[in-house]
mmCIF file of C-alpha atoms and ligand atoms in Angstrom:
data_model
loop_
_atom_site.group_PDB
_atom_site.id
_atom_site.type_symbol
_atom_site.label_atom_id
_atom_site.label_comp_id
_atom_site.label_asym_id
_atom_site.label_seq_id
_atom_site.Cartn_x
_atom_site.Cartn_y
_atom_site.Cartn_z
ATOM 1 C CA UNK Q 1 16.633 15.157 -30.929
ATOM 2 C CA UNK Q 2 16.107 11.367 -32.432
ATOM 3 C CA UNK Q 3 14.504 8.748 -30.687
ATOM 4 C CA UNK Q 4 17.932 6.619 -30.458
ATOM 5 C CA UNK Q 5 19.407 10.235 -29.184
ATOM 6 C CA UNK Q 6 17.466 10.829 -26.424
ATOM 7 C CA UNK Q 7 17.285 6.761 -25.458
ATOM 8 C CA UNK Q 8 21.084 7.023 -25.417
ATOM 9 C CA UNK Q 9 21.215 9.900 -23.225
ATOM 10 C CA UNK Q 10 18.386 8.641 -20.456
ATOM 11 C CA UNK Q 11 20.677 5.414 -20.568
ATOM 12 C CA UNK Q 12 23.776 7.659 -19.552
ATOM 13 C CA UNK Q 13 22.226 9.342 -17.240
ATOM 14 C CA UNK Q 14 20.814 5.874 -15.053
ATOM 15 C CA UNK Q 15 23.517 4.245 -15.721
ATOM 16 C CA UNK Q 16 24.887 3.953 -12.189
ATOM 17 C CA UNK Q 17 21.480 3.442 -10.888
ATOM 18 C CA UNK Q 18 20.194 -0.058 -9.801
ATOM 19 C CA UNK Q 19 17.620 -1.383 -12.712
ATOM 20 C CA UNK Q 20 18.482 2.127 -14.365
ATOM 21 C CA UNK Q 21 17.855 0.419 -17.672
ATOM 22 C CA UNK Q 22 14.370 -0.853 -16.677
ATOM 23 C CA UNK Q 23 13.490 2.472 -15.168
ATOM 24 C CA UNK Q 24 14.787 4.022 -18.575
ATOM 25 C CA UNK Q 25 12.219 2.275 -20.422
ATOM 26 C CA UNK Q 26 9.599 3.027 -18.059
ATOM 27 C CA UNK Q 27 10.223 6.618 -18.660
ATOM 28 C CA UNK Q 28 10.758 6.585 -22.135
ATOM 29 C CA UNK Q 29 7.349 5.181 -22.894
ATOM 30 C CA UNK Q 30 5.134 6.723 -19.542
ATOM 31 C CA UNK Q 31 6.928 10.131 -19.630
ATOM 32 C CA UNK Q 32 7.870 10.390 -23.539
ATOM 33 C CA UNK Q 33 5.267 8.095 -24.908
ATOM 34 C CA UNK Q 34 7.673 5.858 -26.848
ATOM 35 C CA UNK Q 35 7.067 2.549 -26.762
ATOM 36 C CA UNK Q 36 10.217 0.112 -27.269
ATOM 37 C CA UNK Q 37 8.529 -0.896 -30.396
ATOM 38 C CA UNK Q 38 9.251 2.404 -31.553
ATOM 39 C CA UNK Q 39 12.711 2.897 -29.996
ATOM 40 C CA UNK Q 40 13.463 -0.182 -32.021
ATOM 41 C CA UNK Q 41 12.039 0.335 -35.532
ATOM 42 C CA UNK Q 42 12.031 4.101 -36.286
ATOM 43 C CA UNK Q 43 15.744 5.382 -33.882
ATOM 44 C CA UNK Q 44 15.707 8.151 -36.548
ATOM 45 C CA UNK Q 45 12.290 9.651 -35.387
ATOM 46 C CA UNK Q 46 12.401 13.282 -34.288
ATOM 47 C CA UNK Q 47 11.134 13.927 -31.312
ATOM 48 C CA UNK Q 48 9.591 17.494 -30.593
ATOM 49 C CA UNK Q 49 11.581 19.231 -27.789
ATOM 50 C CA UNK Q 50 9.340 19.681 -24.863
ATOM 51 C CA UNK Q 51 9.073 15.740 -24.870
ATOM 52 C CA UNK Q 52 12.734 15.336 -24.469
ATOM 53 C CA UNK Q 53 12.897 18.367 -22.116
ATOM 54 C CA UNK Q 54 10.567 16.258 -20.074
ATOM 55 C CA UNK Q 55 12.305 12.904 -20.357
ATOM 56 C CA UNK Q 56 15.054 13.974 -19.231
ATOM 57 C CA UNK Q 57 14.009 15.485 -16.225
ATOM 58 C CA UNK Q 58 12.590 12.836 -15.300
ATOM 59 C CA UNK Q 59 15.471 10.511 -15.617
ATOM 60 C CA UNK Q 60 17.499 13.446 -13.682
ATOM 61 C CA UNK Q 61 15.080 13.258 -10.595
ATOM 62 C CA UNK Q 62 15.150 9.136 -11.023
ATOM 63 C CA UNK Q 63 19.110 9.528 -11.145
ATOM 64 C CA UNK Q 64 18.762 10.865 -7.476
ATOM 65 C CA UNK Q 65 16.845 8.771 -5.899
ATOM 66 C CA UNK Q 66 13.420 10.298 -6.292
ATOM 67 C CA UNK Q 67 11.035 6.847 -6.613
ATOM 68 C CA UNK Q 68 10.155 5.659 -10.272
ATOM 69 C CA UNK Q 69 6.548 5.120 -9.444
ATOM 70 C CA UNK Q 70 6.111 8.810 -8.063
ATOM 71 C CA UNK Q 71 7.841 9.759 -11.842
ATOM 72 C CA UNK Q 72 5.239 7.530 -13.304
ATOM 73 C CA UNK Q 73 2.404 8.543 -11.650
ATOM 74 C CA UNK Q 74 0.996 5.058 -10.904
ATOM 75 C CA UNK Q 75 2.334 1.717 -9.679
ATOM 76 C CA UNK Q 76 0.316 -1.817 -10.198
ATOM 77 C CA UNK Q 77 -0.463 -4.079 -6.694
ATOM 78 C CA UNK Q 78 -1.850 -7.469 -7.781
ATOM 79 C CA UNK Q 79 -2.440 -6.371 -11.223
ATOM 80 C CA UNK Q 80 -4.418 -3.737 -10.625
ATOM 81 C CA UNK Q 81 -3.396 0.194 -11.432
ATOM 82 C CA UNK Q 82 -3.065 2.450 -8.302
ATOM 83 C CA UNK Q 83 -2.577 6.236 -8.761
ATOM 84 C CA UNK Q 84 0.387 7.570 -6.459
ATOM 85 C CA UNK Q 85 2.474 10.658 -5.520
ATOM 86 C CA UNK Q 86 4.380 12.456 -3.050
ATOM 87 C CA UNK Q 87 1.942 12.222 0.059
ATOM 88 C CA UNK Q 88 1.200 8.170 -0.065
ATOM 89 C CA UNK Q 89 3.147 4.684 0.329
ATOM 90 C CA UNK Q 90 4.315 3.508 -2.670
ATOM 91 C CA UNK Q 91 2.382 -0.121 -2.780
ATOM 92 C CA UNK Q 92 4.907 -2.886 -1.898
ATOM 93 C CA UNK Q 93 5.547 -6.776 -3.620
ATOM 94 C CA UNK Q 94 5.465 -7.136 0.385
ATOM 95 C CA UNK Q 95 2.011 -6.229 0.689
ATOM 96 C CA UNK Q 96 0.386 -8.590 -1.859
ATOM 97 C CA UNK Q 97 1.513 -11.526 0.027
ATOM 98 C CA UNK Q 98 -0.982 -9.672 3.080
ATOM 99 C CA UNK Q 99 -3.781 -9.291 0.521
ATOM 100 C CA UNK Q 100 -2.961 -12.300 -0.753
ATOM 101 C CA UNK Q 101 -3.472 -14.727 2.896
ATOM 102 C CA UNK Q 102 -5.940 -12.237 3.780
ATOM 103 C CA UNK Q 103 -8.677 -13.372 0.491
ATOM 104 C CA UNK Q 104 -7.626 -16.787 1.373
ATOM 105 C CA UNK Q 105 -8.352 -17.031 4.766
ATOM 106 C CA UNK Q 106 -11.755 -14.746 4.153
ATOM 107 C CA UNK Q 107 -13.152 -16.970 1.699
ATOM 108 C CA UNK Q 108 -12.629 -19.843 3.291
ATOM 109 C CA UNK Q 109 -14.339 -18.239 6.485
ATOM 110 C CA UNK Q 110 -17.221 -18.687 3.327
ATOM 111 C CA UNK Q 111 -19.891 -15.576 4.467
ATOM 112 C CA UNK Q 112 -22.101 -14.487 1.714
ATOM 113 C CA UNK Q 113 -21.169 -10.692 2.324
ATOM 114 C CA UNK Q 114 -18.252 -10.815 4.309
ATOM 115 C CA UNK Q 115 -17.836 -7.000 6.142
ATOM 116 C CA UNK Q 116 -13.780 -6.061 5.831
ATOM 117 C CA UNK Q 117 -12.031 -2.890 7.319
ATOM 118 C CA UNK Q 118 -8.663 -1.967 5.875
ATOM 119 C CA UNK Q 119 -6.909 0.227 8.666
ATOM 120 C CA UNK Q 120 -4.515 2.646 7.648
ATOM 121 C CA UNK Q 121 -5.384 2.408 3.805
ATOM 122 C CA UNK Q 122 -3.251 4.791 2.034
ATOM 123 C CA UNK Q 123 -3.524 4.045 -1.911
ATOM 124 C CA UNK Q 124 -6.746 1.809 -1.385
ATOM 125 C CA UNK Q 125 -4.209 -0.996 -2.386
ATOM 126 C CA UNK Q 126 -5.571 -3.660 -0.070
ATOM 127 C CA UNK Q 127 -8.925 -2.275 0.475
ATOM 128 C CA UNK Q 128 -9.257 -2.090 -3.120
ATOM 129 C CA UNK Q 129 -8.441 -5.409 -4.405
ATOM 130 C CA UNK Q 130 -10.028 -7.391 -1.765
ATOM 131 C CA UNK Q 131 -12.957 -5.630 -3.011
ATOM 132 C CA UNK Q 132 -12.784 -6.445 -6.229
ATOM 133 C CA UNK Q 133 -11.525 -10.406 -5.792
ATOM 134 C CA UNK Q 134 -14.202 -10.916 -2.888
ATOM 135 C CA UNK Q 135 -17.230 -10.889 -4.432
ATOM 136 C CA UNK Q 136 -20.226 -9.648 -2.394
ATOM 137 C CA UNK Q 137 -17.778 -7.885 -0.005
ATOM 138 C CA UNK Q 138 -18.966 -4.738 1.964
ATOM 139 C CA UNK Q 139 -15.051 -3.213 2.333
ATOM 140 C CA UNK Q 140 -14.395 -0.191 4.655
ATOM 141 C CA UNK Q 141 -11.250 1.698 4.273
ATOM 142 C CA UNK Q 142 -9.439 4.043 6.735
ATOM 143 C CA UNK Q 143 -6.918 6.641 6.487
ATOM 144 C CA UNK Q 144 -5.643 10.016 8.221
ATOM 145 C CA UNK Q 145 -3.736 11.744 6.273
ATOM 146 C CA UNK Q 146 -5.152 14.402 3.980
ATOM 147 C CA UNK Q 147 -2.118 14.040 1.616
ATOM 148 C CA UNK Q 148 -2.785 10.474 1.094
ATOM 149 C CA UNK Q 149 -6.390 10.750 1.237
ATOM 150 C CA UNK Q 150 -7.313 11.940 -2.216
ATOM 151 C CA UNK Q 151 -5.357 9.094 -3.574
ATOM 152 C CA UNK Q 152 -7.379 6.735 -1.805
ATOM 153 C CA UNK Q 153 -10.370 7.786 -3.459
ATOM 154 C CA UNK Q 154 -9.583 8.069 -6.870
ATOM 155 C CA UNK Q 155 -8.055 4.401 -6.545
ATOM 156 C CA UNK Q 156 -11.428 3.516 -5.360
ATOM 157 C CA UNK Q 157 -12.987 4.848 -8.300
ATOM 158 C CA UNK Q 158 -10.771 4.486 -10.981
ATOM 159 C CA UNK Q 159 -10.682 0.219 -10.175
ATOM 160 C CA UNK Q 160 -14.937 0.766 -9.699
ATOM 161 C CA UNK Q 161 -14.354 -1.358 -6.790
ATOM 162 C CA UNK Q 162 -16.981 -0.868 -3.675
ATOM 163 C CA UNK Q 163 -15.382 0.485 -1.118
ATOM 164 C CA UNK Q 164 -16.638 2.610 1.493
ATOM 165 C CA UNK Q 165 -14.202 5.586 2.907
ATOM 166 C CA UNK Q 166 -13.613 6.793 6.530
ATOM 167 C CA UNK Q 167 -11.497 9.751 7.144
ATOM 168 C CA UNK Q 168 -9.908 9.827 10.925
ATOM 169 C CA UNK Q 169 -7.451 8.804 13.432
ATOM 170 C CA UNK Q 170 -7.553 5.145 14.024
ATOM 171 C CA UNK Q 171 -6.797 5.806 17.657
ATOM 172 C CA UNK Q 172 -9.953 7.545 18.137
ATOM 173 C CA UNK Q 173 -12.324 5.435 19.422
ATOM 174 C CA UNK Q 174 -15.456 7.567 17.716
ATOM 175 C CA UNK Q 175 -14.321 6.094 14.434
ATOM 176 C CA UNK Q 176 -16.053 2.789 15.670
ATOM 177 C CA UNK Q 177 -19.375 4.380 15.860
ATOM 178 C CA UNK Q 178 -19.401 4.609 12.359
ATOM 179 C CA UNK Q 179 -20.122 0.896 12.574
ATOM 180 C CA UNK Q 180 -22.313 1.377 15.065
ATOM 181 C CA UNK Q 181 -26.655 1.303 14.457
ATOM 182 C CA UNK Q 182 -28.606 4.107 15.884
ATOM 183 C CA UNK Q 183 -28.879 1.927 19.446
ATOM 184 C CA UNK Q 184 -25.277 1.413 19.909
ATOM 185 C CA UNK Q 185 -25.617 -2.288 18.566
ATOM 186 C CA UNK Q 186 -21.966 -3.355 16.435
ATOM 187 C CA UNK Q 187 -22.379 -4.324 12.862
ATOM 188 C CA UNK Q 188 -20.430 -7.300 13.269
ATOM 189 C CA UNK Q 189 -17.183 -7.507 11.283
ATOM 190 C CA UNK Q 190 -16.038 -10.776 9.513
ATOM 191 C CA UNK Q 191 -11.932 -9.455 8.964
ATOM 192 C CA UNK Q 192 -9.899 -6.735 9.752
ATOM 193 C CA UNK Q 193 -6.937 -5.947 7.565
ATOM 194 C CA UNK Q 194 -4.002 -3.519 7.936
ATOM 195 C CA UNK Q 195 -0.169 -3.238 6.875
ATOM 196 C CA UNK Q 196 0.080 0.119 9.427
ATOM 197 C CA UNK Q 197 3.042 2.356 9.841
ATOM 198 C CA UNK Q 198 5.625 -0.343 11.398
ATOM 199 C CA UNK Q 199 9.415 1.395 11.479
ATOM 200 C CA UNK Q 200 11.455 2.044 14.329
ATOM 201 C CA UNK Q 201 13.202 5.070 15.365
ATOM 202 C CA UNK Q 202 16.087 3.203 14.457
ATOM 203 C CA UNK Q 203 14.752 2.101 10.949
ATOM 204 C CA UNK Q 204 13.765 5.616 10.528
ATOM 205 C CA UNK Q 205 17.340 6.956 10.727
ATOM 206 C CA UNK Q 206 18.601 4.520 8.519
ATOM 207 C CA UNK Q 207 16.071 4.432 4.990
ATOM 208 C CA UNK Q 208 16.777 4.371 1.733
ATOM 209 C CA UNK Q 209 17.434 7.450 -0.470
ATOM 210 C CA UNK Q 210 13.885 6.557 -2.470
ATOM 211 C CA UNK Q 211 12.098 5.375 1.246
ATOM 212 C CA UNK Q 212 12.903 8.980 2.551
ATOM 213 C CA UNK Q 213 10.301 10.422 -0.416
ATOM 214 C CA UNK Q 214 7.444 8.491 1.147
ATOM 215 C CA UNK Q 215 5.652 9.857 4.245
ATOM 216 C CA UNK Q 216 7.034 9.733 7.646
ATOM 217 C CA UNK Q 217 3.528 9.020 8.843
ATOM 218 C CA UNK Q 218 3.133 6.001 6.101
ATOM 219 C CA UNK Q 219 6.602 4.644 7.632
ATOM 220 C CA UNK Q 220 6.898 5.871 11.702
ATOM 221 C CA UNK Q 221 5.257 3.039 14.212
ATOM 222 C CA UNK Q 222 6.786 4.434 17.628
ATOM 223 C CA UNK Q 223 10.124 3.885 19.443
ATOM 224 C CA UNK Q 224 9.636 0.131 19.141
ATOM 225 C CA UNK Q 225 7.593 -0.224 15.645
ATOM 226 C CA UNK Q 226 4.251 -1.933 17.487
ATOM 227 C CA UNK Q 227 2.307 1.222 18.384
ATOM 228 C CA UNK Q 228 -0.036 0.739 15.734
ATOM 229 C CA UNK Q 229 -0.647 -2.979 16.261
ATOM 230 C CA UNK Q 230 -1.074 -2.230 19.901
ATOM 231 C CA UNK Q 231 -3.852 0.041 18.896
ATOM 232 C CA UNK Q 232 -5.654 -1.735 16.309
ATOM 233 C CA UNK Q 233 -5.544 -4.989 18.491
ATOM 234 C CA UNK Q 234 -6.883 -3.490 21.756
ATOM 235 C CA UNK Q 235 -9.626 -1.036 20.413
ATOM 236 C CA UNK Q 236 -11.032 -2.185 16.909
ATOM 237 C CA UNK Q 237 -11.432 -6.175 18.000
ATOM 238 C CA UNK Q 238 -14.566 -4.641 19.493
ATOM 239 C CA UNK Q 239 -16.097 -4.905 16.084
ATOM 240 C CA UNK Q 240 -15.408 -8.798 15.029
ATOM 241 C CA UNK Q 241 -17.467 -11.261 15.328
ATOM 242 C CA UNK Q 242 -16.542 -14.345 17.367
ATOM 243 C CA UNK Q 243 -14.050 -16.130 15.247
ATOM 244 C CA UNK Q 244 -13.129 -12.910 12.998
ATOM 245 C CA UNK Q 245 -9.600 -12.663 11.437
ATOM 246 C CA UNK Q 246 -7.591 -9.762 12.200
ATOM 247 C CA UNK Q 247 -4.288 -10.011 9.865
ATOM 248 C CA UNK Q 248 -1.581 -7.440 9.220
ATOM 249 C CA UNK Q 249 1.811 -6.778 7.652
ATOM 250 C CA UNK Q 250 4.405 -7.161 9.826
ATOM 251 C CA UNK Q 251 8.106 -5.585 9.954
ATOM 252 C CA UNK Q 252 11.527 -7.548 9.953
ATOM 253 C CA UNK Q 253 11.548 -9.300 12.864
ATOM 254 C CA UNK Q 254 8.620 -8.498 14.498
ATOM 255 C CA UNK Q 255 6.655 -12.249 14.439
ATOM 256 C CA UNK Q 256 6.961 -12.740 17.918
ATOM 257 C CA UNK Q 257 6.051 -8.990 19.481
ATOM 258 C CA UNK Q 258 2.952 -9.345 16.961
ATOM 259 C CA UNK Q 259 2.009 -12.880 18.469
ATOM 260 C CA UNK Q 260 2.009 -11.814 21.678
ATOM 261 C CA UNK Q 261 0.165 -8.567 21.399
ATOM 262 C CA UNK Q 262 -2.551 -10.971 19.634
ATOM 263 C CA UNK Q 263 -2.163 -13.668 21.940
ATOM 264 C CA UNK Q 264 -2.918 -11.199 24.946
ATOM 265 C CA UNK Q 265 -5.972 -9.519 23.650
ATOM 266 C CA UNK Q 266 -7.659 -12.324 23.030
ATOM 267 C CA UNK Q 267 -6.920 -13.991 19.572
ATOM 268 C CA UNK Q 268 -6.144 -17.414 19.070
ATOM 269 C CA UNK Q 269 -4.697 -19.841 16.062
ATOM 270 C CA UNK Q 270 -2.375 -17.633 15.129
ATOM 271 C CA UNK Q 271 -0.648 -17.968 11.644
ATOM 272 C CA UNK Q 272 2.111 -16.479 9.682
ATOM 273 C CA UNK Q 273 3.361 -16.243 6.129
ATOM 274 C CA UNK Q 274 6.289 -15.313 4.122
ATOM 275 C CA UNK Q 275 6.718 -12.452 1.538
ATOM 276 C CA UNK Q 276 8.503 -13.818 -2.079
ATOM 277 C CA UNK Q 277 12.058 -13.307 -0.370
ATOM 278 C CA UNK Q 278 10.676 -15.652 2.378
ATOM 279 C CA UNK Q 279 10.981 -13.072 5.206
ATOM 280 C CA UNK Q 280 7.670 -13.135 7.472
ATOM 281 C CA UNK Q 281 5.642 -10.828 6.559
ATOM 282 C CA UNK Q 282 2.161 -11.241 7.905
ATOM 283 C CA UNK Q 283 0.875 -12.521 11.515
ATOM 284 C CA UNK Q 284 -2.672 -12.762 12.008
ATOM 285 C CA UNK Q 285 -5.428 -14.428 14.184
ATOM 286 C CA UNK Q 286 -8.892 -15.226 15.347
ATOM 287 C CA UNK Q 287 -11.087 -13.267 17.922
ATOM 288 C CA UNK Q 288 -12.033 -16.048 20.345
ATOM 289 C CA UNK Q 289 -14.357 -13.161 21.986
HETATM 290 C C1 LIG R 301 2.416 1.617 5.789
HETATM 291 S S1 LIG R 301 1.239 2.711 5.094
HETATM 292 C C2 LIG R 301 0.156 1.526 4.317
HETATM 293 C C3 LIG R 301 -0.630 2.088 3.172
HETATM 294 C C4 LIG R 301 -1.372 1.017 2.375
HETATM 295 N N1 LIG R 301 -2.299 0.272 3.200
HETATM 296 C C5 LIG R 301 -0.397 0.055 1.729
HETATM 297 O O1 LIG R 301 -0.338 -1.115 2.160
HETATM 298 O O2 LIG R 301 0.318 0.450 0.786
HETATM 299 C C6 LIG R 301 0.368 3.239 6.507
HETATM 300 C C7 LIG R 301 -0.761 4.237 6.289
HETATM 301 O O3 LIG R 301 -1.306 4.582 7.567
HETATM 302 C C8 LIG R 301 -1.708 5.929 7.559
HETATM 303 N N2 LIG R 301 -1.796 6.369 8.966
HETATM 304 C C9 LIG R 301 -0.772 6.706 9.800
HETATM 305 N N3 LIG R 301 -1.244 7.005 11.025
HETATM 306 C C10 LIG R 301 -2.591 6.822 10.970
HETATM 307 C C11 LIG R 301 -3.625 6.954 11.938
HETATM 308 N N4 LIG R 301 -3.358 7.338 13.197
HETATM 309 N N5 LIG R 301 -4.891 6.692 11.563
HETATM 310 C C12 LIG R 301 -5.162 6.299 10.274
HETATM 311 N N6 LIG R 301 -4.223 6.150 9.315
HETATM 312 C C13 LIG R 301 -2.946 6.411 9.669
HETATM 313 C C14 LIG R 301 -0.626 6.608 6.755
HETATM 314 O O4 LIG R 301 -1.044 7.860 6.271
HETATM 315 C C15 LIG R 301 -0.394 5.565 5.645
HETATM 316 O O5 LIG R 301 -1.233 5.812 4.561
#
């Protein structure tokens, strides 16, 4: 088949599919190795037939609903790469405005080494890049699910960022010990991070063909959404110092729930900011101890 052949054909088949041209191009030149460049100045360029047998599977499974970035293989998150695939969240616009207000805030906070924890880590997306735009940062990342896990860690290496990996349950108070010295003492921690599992039961029964790919245990946070700020609130504040941040991504309408969970364990000067569509997206605060 020619170049303009098969190009034609992967256009056919997304055409009824929203940005099905975009994703087109992203799997003519990820999946099939040709560049638009190409496409453009040699259309008559045979193409060998396990290429095209590959292309256009992949543009079947996109025409269903099957994420692009799972096709792909990888996704960036605040221009960095991230490996992905069935078994991990998909790294959102959403979440860059979290890492985003999260490097702000920690670098104005101005300690030489600041100590992060990223709860519920998935890809590495946040852990990762506040490692690598923090400089002198000691980052800690946390995750549970063995599906998800091995992503985490080849994120971590493939960006050489320095982060340090902690396998469990963020429920389970034991995880704490690990920052913990030999006499029980805390190492104190300057910011903890987390965009945690924050849907409904009524979200859940409502997602999006692609959403339903991703992980039920990437997207599921309890009847009401807040069981996982509830949790990360009332057990890991044991570990900031007085004045730490603890800032996560938030759901649609969940500002105020989040406030108040904050507001009664402790934290004070609560902030908020917006996502690129303007929607809240992340609530955060200070441990007044
Ligand atoms: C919404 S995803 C966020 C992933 C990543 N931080 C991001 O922003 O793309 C939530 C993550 O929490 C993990 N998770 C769910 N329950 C957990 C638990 N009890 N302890 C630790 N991680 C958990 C899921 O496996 C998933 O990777």
């Amino acid at each position: 088949m020619k170049i303009s052949e098969l190009s034609e054909k992967v256009s056919l088949l997304l055409s009824d599919t929203e940005d099905g041209g975009f994703d087109g191009m992203c799997i003519l030149e990820d999946i099939g190795g040709i560049t638009r460049e190409r496409a453009a100045l040699h259309p008559d360029d045979e193409l060998h037939d396990s290429i095209c047998a590959r292309v256009i599977e992949a543009a079947n499974k996109r025409k269903i609903g099957y994420p692009l970035q799972y096709i792909l293989g990888q996704w960036e998150f605040y221009g960095l790469r991230f490996r992905v695939g069935e078994g991990v969240l998909i790294p959102r616009p959403d979440t860059e405005a979290l890492a985003e207000e999260a490097i702000g805030r920690i670098k104005k906070r101005g300690a030489d080494s600041p100590r992060i924890i990223d709860l519920c880590s998935g890809s590495g997306c946040i852990a990762v890049t506040l490692a690598k735009l923090i400089e002198g940062s000691e980052v800690f990342a946390v995750e549970l699910s063995g599906e998800a896990f091995p992503y985490l860690t080849d994120n971590i290496r493939s960006n050489d960022a320095r982060v340090t990996v902690i396998r469990g349950d963020i429920s389970d108070g034991r995880l704490l010990d690990n920052f913990r010295d030999e006499d029980g003492e805390i190492f104190p921690v300057d910011c903890i991070v987390s965009n945690p599992p924050y849907l409904t039961s009524e979200e859940m029964a409502e997602l999006q063909t692609e959403v339903e790919f991703e992980p039920e245990i990437a997207l599921f946070g309890g009847n009401d959404g807040l069981k996982f700020y509830r949790i990360i609130t009332c057990l890991w504040k044991e570990l900031l110092t007085e004045g730490g941040l603890l800032i996560f991504e938030i759901g649609n309408d969940q500002e105020s729930a989040v406030t108040d969970i904050l507001i009664n364990e402790g934290f004070g000067d609560i902030f908020t900011a917006p996502d690129a569509t303007g929607a809240i997206r992340v609530v955060g605060g200070y441990y007044l101890g």
